[in-house]
mmCIF file of C-alpha atoms in Angstrom:
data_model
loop_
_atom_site.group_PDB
_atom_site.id
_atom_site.type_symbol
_atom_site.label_atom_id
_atom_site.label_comp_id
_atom_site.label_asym_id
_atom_site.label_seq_id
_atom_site.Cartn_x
_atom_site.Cartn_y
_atom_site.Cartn_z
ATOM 1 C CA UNK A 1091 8.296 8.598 -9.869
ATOM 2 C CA UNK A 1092 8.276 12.460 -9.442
ATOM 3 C CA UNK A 1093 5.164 13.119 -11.493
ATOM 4 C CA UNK A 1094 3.379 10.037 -9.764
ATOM 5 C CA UNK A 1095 3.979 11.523 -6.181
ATOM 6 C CA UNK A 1096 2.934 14.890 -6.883
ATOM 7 C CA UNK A 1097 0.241 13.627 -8.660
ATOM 8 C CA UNK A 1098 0.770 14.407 -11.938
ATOM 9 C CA UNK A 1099 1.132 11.011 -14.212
ATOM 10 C CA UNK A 1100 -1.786 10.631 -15.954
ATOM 11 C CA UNK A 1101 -2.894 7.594 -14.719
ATOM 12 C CA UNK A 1102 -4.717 8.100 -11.612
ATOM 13 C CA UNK A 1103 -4.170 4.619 -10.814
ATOM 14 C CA UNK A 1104 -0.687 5.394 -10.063
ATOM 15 C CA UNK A 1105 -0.551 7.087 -7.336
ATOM 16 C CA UNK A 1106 -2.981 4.428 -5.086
ATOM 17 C CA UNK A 1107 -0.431 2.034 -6.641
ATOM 18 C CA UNK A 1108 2.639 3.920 -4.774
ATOM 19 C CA UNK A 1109 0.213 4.408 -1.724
ATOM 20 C CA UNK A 1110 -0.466 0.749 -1.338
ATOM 21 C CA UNK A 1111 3.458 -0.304 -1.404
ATOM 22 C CA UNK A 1112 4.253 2.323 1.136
ATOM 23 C CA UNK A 1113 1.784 1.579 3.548
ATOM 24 C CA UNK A 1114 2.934 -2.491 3.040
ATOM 25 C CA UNK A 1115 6.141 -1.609 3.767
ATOM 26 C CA UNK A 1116 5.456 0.416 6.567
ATOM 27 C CA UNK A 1117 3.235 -1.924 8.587
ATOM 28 C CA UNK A 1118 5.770 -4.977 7.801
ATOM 29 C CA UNK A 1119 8.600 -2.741 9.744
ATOM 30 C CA UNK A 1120 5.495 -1.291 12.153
ATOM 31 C CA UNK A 1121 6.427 2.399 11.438
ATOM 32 C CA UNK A 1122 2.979 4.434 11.742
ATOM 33 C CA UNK A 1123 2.831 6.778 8.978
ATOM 34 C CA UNK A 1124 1.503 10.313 8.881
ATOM 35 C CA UNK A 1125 -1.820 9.766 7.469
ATOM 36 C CA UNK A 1126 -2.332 10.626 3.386
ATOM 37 C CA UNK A 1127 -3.922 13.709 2.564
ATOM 38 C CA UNK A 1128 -4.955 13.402 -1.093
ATOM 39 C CA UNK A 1129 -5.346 9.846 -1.191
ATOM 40 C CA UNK A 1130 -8.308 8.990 1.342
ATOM 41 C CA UNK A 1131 -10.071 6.042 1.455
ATOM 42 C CA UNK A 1132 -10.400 2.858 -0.183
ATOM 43 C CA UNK A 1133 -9.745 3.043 -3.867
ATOM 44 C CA UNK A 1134 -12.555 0.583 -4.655
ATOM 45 C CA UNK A 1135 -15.204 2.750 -3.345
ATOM 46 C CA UNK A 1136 -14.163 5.248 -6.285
ATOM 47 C CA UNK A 1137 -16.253 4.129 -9.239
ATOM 48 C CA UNK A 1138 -13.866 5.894 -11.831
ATOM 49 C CA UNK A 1139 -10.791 4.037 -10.562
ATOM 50 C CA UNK A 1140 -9.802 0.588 -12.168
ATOM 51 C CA UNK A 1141 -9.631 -1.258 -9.146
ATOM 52 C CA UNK A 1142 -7.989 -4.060 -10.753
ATOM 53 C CA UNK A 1143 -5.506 -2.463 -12.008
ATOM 54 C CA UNK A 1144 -4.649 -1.288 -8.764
ATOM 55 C CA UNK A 1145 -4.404 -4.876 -6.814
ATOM 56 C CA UNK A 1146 -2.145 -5.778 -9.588
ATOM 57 C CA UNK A 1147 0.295 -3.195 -8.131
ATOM 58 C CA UNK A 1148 2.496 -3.122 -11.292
ATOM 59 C CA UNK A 1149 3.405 0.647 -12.926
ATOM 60 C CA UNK A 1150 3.918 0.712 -16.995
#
């Protein structure tokens, strides 16, 4: 979980993957989050990103 937070897993689905579930979470409980610095955007708009991958939300 450590490497995937500091962005250092490998997969660089992983991290979006970690992003997603936190802001879920968040906006279920309505806590406003400080907005992500690294991770901007929409993942789909990133062509080298396996968007897929990503909506299945599920870490090896």
């Amino acid at each position: 979980m450590e490497q995937i937070i500091t962005l250092k897993s490998g997969a660089l689905e992983y991290p979006w993957i970690i992003r997603a579930y936190l802001l879920s979470k968040a906006a279920a409980q309505g806590v406003e989050l400080t907005p992500f610095t690294a991770l901007r955007g929409n993942p789909h708009d990133y062509w080298f990103l396996d968007g897929d991958f990503i909506d299945r939300g599920e870490i090896d």
